[in-house]
Short mmCIF file of N, CA and C in Angstrom, two decimals:
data_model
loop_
_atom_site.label_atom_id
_atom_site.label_comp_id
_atom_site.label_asym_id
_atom_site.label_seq_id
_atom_site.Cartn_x
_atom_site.Cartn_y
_atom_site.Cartn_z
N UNK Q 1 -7.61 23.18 38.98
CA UNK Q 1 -7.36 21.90 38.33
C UNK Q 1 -6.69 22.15 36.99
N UNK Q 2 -5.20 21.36 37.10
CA UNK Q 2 -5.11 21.17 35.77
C UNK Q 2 -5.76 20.51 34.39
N UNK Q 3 -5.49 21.04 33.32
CA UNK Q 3 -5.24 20.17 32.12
C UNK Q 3 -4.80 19.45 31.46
N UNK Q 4 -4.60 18.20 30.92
CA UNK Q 4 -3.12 17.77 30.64
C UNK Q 4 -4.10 17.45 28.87
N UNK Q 5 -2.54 17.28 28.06
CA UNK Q 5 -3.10 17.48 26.95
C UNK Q 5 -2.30 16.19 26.47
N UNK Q 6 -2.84 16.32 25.58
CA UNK Q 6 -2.07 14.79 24.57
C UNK Q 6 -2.19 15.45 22.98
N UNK Q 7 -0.51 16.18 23.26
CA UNK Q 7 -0.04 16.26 21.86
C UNK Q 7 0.45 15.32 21.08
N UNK Q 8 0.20 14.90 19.48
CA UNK Q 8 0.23 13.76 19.02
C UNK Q 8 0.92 14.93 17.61
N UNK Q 9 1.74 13.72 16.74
CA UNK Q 9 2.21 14.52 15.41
C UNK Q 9 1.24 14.37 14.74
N UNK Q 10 0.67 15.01 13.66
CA UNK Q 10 0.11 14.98 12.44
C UNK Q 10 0.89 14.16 10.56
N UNK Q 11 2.18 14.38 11.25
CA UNK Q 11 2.91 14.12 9.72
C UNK Q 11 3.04 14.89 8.97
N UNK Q 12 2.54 16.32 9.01
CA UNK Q 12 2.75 17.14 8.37
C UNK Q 12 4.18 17.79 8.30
N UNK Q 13 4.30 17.57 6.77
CA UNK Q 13 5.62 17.93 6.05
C UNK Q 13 5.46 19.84 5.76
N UNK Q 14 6.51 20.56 6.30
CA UNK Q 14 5.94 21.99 5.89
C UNK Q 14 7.59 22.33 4.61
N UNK Q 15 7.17 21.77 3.89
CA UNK Q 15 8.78 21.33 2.51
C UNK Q 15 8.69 23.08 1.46
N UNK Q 16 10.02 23.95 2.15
CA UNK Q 16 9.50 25.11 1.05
C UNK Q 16 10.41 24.41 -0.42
N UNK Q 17 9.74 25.30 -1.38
CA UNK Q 17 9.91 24.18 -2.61
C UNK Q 17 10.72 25.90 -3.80
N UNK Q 18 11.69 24.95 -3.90
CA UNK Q 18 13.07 25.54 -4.54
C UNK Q 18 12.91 25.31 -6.06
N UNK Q 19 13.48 26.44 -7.30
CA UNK Q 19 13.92 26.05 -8.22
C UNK Q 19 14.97 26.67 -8.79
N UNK Q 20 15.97 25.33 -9.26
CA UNK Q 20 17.04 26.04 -9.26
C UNK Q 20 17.93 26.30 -8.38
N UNK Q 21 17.94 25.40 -7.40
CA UNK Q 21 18.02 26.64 -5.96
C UNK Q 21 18.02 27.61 -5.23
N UNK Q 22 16.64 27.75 -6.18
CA UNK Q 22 16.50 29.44 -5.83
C UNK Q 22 14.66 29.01 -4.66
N UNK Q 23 15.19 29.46 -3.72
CA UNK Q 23 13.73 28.99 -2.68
C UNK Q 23 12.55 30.67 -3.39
N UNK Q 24 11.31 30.00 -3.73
CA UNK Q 24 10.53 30.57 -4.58
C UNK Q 24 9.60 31.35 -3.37
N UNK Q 25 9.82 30.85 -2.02
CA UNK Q 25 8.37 31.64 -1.15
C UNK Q 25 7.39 30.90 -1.17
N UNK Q 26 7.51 29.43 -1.89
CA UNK Q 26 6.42 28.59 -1.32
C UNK Q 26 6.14 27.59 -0.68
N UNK Q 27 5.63 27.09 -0.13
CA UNK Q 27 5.85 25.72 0.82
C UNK Q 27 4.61 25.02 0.43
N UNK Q 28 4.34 23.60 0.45
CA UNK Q 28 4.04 22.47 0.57
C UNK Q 28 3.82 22.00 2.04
N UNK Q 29 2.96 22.20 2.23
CA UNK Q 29 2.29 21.73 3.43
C UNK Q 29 1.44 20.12 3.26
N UNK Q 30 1.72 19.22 3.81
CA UNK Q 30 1.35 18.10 3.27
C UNK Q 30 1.87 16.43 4.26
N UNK Q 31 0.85 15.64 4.23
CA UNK Q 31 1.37 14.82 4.94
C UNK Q 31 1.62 13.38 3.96
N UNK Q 32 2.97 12.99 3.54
CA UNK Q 32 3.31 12.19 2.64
C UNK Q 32 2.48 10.80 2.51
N UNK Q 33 2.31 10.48 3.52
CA UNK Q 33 1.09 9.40 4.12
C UNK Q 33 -0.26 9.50 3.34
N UNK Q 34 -0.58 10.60 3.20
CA UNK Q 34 -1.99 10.95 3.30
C UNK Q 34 -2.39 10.75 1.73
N UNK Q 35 -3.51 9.48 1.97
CA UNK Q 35 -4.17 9.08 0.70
C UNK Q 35 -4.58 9.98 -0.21
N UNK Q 36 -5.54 11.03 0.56
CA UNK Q 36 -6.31 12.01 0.25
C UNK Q 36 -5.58 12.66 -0.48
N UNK Q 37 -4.31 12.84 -0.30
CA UNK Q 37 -3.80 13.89 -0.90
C UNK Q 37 -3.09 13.39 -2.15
N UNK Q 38 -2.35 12.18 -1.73
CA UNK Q 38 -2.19 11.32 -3.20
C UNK Q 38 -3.31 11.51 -4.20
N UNK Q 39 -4.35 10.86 -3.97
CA UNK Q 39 -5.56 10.96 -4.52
C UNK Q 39 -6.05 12.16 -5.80
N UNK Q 40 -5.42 13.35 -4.80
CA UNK Q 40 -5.80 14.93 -5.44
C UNK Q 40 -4.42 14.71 -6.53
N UNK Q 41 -2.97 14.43 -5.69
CA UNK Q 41 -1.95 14.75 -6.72
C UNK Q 41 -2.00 13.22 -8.24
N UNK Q 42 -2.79 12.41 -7.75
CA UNK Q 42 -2.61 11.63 -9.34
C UNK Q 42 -3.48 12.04 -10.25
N UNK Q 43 -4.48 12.56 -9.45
CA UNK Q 43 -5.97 13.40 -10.07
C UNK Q 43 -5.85 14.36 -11.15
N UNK Q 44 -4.30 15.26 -10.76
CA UNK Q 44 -3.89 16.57 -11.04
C UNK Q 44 -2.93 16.18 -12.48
N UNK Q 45 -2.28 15.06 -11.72
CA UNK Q 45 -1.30 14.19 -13.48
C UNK Q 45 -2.50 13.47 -14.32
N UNK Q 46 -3.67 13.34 -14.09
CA UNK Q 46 -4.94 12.84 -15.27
C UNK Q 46 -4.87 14.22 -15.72
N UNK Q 47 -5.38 15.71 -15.05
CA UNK Q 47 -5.90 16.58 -15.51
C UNK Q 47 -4.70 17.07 -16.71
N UNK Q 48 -3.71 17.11 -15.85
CA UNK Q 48 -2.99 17.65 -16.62
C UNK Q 48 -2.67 16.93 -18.25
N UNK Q 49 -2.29 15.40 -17.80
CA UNK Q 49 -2.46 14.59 -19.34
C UNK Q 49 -3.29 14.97 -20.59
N UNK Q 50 -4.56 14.82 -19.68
CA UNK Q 50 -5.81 15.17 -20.58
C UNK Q 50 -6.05 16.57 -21.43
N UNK Q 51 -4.99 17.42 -20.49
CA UNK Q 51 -4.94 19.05 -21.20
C UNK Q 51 -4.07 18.92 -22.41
N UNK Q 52 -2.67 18.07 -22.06
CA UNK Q 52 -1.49 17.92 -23.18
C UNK Q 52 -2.14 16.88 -24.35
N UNK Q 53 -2.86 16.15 -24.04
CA UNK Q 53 -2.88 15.09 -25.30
C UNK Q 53 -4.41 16.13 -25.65
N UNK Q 54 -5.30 16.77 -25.56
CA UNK Q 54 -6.04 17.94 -25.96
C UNK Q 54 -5.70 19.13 -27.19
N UNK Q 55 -4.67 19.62 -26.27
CA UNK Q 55 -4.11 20.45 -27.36
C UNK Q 55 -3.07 20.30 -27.86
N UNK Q 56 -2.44 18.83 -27.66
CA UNK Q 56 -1.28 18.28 -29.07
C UNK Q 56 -1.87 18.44 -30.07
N UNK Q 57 -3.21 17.47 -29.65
CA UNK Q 57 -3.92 16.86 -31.09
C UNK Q 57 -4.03 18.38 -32.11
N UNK Q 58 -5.02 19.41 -31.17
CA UNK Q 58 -4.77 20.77 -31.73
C UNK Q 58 -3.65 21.06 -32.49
N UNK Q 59 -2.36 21.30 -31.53
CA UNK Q 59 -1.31 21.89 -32.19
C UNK Q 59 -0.64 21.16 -33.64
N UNK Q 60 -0.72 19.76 -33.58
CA UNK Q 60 -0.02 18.76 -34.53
C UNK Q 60 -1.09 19.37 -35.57
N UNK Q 61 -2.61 19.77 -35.81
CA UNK Q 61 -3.51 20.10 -37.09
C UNK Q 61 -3.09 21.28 -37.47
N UNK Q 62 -2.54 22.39 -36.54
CA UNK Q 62 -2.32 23.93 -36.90
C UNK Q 62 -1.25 24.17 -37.66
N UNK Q 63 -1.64 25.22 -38.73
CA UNK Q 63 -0.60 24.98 -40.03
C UNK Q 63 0.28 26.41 -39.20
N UNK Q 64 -0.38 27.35 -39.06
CA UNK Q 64 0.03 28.84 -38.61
C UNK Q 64 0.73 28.78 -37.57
N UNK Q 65 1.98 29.00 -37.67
CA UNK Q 65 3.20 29.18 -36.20
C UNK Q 65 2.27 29.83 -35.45
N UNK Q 66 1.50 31.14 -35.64
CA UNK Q 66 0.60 31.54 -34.79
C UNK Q 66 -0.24 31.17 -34.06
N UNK Q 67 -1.02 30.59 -34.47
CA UNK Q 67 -2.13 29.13 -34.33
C UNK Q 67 -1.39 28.31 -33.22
N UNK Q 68 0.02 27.64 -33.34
CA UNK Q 68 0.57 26.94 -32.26
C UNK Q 68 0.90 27.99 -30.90
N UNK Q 69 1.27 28.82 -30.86
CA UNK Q 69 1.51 29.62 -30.28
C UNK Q 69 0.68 29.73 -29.36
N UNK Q 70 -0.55 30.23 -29.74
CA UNK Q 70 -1.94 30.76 -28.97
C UNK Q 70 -2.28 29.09 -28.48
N UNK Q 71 -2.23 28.05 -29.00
CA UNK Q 71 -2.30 26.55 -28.76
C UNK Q 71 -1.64 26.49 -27.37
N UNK Q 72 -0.16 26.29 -27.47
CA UNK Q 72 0.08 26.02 -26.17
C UNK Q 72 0.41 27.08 -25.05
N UNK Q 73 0.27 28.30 -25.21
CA UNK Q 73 -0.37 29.23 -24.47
C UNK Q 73 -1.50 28.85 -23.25
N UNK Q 74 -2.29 28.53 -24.33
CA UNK Q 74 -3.81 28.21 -23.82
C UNK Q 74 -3.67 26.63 -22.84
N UNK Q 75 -2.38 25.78 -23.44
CA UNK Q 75 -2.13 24.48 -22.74
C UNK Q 75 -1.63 25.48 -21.25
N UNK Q 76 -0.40 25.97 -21.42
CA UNK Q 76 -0.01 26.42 -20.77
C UNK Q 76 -1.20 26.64 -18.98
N UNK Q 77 -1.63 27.76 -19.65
CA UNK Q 77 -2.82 28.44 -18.82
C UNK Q 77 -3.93 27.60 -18.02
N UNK Q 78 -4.10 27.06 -18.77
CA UNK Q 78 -5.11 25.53 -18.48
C UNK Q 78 -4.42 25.15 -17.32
N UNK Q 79 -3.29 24.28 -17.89
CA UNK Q 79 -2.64 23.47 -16.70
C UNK Q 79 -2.35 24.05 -15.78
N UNK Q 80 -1.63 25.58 -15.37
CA UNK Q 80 -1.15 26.41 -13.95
C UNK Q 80 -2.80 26.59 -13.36
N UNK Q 81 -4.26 26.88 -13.97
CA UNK Q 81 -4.90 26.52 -12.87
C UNK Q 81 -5.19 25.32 -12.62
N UNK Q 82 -4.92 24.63 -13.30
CA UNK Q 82 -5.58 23.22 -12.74
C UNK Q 82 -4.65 23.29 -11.30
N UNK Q 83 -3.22 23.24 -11.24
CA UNK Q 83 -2.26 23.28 -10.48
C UNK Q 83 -2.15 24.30 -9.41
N UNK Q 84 -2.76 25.38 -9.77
CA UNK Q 84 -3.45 26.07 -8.65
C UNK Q 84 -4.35 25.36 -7.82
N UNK Q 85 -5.43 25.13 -8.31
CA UNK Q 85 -6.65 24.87 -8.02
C UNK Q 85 -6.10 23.27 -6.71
N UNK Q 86 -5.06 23.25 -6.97
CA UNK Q 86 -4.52 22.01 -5.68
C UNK Q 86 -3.54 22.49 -4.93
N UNK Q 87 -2.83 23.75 -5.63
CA UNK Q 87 -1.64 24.06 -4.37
C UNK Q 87 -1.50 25.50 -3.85
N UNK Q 88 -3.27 25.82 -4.50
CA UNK Q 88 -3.23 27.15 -3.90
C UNK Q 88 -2.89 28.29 -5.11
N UNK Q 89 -3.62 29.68 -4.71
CA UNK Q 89 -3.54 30.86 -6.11
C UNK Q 89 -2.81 31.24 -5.70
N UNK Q 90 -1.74 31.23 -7.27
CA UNK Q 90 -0.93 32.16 -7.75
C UNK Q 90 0.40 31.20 -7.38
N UNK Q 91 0.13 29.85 -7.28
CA UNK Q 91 1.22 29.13 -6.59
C UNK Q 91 2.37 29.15 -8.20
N UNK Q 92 1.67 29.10 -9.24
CA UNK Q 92 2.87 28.93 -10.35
C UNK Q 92 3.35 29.80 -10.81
N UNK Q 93 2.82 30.81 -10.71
CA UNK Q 93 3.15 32.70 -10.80
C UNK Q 93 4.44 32.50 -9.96
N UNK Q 94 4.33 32.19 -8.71
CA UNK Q 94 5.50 32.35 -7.75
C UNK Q 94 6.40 31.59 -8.27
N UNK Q 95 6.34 29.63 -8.35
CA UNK Q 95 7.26 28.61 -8.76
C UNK Q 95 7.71 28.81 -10.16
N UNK Q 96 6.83 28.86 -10.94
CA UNK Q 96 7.07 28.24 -12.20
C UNK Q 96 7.65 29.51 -13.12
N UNK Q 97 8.71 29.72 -13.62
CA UNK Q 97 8.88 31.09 -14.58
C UNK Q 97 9.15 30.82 -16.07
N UNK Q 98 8.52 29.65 -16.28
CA UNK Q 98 8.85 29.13 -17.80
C UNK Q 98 7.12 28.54 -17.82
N UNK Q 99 7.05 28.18 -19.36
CA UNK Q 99 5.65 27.42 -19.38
C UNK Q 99 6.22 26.11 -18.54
N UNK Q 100 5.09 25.57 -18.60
CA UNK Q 100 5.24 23.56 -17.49
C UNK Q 100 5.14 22.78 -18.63
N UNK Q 101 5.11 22.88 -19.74
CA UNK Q 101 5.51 21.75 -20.85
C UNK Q 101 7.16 21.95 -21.34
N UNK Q 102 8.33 23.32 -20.63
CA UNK Q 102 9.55 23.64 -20.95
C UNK Q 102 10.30 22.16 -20.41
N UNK Q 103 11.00 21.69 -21.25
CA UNK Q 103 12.11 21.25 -20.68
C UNK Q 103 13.15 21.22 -19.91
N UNK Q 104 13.32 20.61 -18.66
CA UNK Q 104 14.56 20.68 -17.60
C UNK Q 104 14.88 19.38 -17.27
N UNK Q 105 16.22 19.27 -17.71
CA UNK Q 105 16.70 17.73 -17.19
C UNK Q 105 16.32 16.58 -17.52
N UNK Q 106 15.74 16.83 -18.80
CA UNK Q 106 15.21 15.60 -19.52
C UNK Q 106 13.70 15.47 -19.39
N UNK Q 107 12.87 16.03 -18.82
CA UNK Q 107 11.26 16.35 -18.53
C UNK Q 107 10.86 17.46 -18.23
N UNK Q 108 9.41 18.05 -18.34
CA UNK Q 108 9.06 19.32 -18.65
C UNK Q 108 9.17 19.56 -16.77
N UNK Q 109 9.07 20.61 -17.10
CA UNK Q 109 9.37 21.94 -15.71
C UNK Q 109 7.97 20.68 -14.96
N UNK Q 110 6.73 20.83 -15.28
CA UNK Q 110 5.78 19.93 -14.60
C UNK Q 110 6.17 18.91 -13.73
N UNK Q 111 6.63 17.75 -14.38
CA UNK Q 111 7.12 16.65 -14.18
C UNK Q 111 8.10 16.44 -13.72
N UNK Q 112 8.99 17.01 -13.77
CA UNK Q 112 10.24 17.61 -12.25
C UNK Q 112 9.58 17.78 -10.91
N UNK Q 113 8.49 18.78 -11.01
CA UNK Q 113 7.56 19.08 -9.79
C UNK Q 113 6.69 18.04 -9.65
N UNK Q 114 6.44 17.29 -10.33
CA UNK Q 114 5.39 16.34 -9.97
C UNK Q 114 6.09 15.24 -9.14
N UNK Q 115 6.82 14.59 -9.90
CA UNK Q 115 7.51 13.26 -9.57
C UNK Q 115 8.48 13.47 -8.16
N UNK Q 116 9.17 14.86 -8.18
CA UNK Q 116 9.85 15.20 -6.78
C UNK Q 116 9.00 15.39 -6.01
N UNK Q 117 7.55 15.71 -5.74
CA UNK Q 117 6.78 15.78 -4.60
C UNK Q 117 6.31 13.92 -4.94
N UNK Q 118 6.27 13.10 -5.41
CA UNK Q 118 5.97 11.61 -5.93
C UNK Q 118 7.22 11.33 -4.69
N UNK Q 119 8.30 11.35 -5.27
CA UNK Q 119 9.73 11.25 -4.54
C UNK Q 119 9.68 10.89 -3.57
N UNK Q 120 9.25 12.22 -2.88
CA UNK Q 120 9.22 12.69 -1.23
C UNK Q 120 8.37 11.79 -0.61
N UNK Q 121 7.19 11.89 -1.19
CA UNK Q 121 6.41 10.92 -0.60
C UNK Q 121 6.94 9.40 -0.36
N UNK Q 122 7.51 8.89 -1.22
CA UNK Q 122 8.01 7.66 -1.25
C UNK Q 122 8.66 7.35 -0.47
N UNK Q 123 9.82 7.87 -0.44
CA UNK Q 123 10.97 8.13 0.35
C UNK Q 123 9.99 8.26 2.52
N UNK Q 124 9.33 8.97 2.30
CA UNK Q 124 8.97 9.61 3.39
C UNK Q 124 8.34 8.21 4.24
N UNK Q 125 7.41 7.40 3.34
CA UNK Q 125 6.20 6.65 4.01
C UNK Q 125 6.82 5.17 3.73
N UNK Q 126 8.40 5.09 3.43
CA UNK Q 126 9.41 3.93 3.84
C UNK Q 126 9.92 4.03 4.98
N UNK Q 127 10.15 5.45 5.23
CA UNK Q 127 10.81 5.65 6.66
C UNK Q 127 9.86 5.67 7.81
N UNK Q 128 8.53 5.61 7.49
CA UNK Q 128 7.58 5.91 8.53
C UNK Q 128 7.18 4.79 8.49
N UNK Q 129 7.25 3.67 8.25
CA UNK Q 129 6.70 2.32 7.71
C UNK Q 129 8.09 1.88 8.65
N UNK Q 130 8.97 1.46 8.46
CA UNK Q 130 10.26 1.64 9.01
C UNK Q 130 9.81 1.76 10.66
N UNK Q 131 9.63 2.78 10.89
CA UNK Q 131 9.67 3.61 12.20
C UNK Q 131 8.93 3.01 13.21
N UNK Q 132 7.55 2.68 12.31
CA UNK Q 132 6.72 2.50 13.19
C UNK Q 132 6.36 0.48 13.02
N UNK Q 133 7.11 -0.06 12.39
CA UNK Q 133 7.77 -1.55 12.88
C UNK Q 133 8.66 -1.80 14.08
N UNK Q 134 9.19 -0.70 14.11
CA UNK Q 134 10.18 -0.77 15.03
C UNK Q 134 9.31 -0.57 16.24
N UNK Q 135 8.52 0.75 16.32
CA UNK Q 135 7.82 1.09 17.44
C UNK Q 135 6.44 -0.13 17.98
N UNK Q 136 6.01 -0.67 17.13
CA UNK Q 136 5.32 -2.17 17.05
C UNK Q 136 6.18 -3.05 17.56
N UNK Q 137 6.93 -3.78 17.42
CA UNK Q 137 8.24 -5.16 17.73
C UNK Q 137 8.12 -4.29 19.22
N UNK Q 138 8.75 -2.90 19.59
CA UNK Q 138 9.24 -2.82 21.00
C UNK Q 138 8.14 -3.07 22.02
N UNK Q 139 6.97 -2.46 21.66
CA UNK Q 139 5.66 -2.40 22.75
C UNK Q 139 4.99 -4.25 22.53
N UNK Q 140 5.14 -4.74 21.45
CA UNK Q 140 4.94 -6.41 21.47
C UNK Q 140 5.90 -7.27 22.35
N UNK Q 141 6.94 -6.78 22.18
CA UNK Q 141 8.21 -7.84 23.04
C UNK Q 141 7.80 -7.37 24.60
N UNK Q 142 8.16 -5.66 24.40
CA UNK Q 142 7.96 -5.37 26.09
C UNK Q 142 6.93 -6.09 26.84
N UNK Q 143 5.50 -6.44 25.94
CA UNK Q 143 4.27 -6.82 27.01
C UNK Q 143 3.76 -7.88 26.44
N UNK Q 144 4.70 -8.85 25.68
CA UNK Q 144 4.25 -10.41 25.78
C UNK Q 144 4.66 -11.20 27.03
N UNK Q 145 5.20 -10.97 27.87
CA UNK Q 145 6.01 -11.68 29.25
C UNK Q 145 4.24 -11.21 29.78
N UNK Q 146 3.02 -10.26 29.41
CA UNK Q 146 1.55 -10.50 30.23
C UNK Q 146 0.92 -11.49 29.84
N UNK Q 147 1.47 -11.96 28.55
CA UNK Q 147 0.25 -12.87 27.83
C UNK Q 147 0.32 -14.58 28.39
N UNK Q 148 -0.93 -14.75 28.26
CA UNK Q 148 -1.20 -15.88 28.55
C UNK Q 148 -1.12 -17.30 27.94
#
C-alpha cells in the first residue's frame, strides 16, 4: 500500500542577505507573513532604541573623547547581541563590518537592515494577499452554480 502525501508551502523565504553587494554567507530564513516573527523583529527595533537613547544620554554627559569611545563601543556590542540573539551567533561578525550606529545612505548600517527586511515583508504579504484573492474569487465562482 501506498502513501500519498500532501505537500503544502510553508512561505518560507530562504533571502541570502548582501552588503554592498557583496553576499556575506548569510541567509534569512523567514516567513514574511509570520506575526511571530514580526513580533520578535519590532521587539528587536524597541531593544535596540532603548540601547541608543541609553548610551546617548551617556555619551552627550562624557567630557573625555575616551569616555565616548568606550560609550559607543559598549552601544555598539550591546546592540550586535541583541541582534544575534534573533538572527542567530555571530550573524553580525559575518554581515555587519562597521559599528550599526555607522552611517549608509542616509541611516545607520542598522536601519538599512532593519527596514529592508520591514521592506520585504511588505512587499511580500501584498503579493500573497493578492494571490490568494485571486485563488478565493476562482474556487467561489467555480462552486456557486452548487449553491442553493
Amino acid at each position: 500500500m501506498s502513501t500519498d502525501k500532501l505537500c503544502v508551502t510553508g512561505g518560507i523565504l530562504h533571502v541570502p542577505v548582501c552588503v554592498d553587494d557583496v553576499e556575506t554567507g548569510r541567509f534569512l530564513d523567514f516567513n514574511p507573513s509570520d506575526q511571530g516573527f514580526a513580533e520578535d523583529l519590532y521587539g528587536l527595533v524597541n531593544k535596540i532604541s532603548a540601547i541608543h537613547e541609553e548610551k546617548k544620554k551617556m555619551y552627550d554627559g562624557a567630557a573625555d573623547p575616551a569616555a565616548k569611545f568606550d560609550i559607543s563601543r559598549d552601544e555598539d556590542r550591546q546592540m550586535r547581541s541583541a541582534v544575534d540573539s534573533l538572527f542567530g551567533n555571530g550573524f553580525c561578525e559575518d554581515v555587519f563590518k562597521t559599528r550599526l550606529f555607522a552611517i549608509a545612505d542616509g541611516m545607520t548600517v542598522i536601519e538599512n537592515f532593519l527596514f529592508g527586511v520591514l521592506d520585504m515583508m511588505d512587499e511580500s504579504v501584498t503579493e500573497n494577499i493578492s494571490k490568494r484573492d485571486a485563488k478565493i474569487r476562482k474556487y467561489t465562482e467555480k462552486y456557486r452554480k452548487y449553491r442553493k
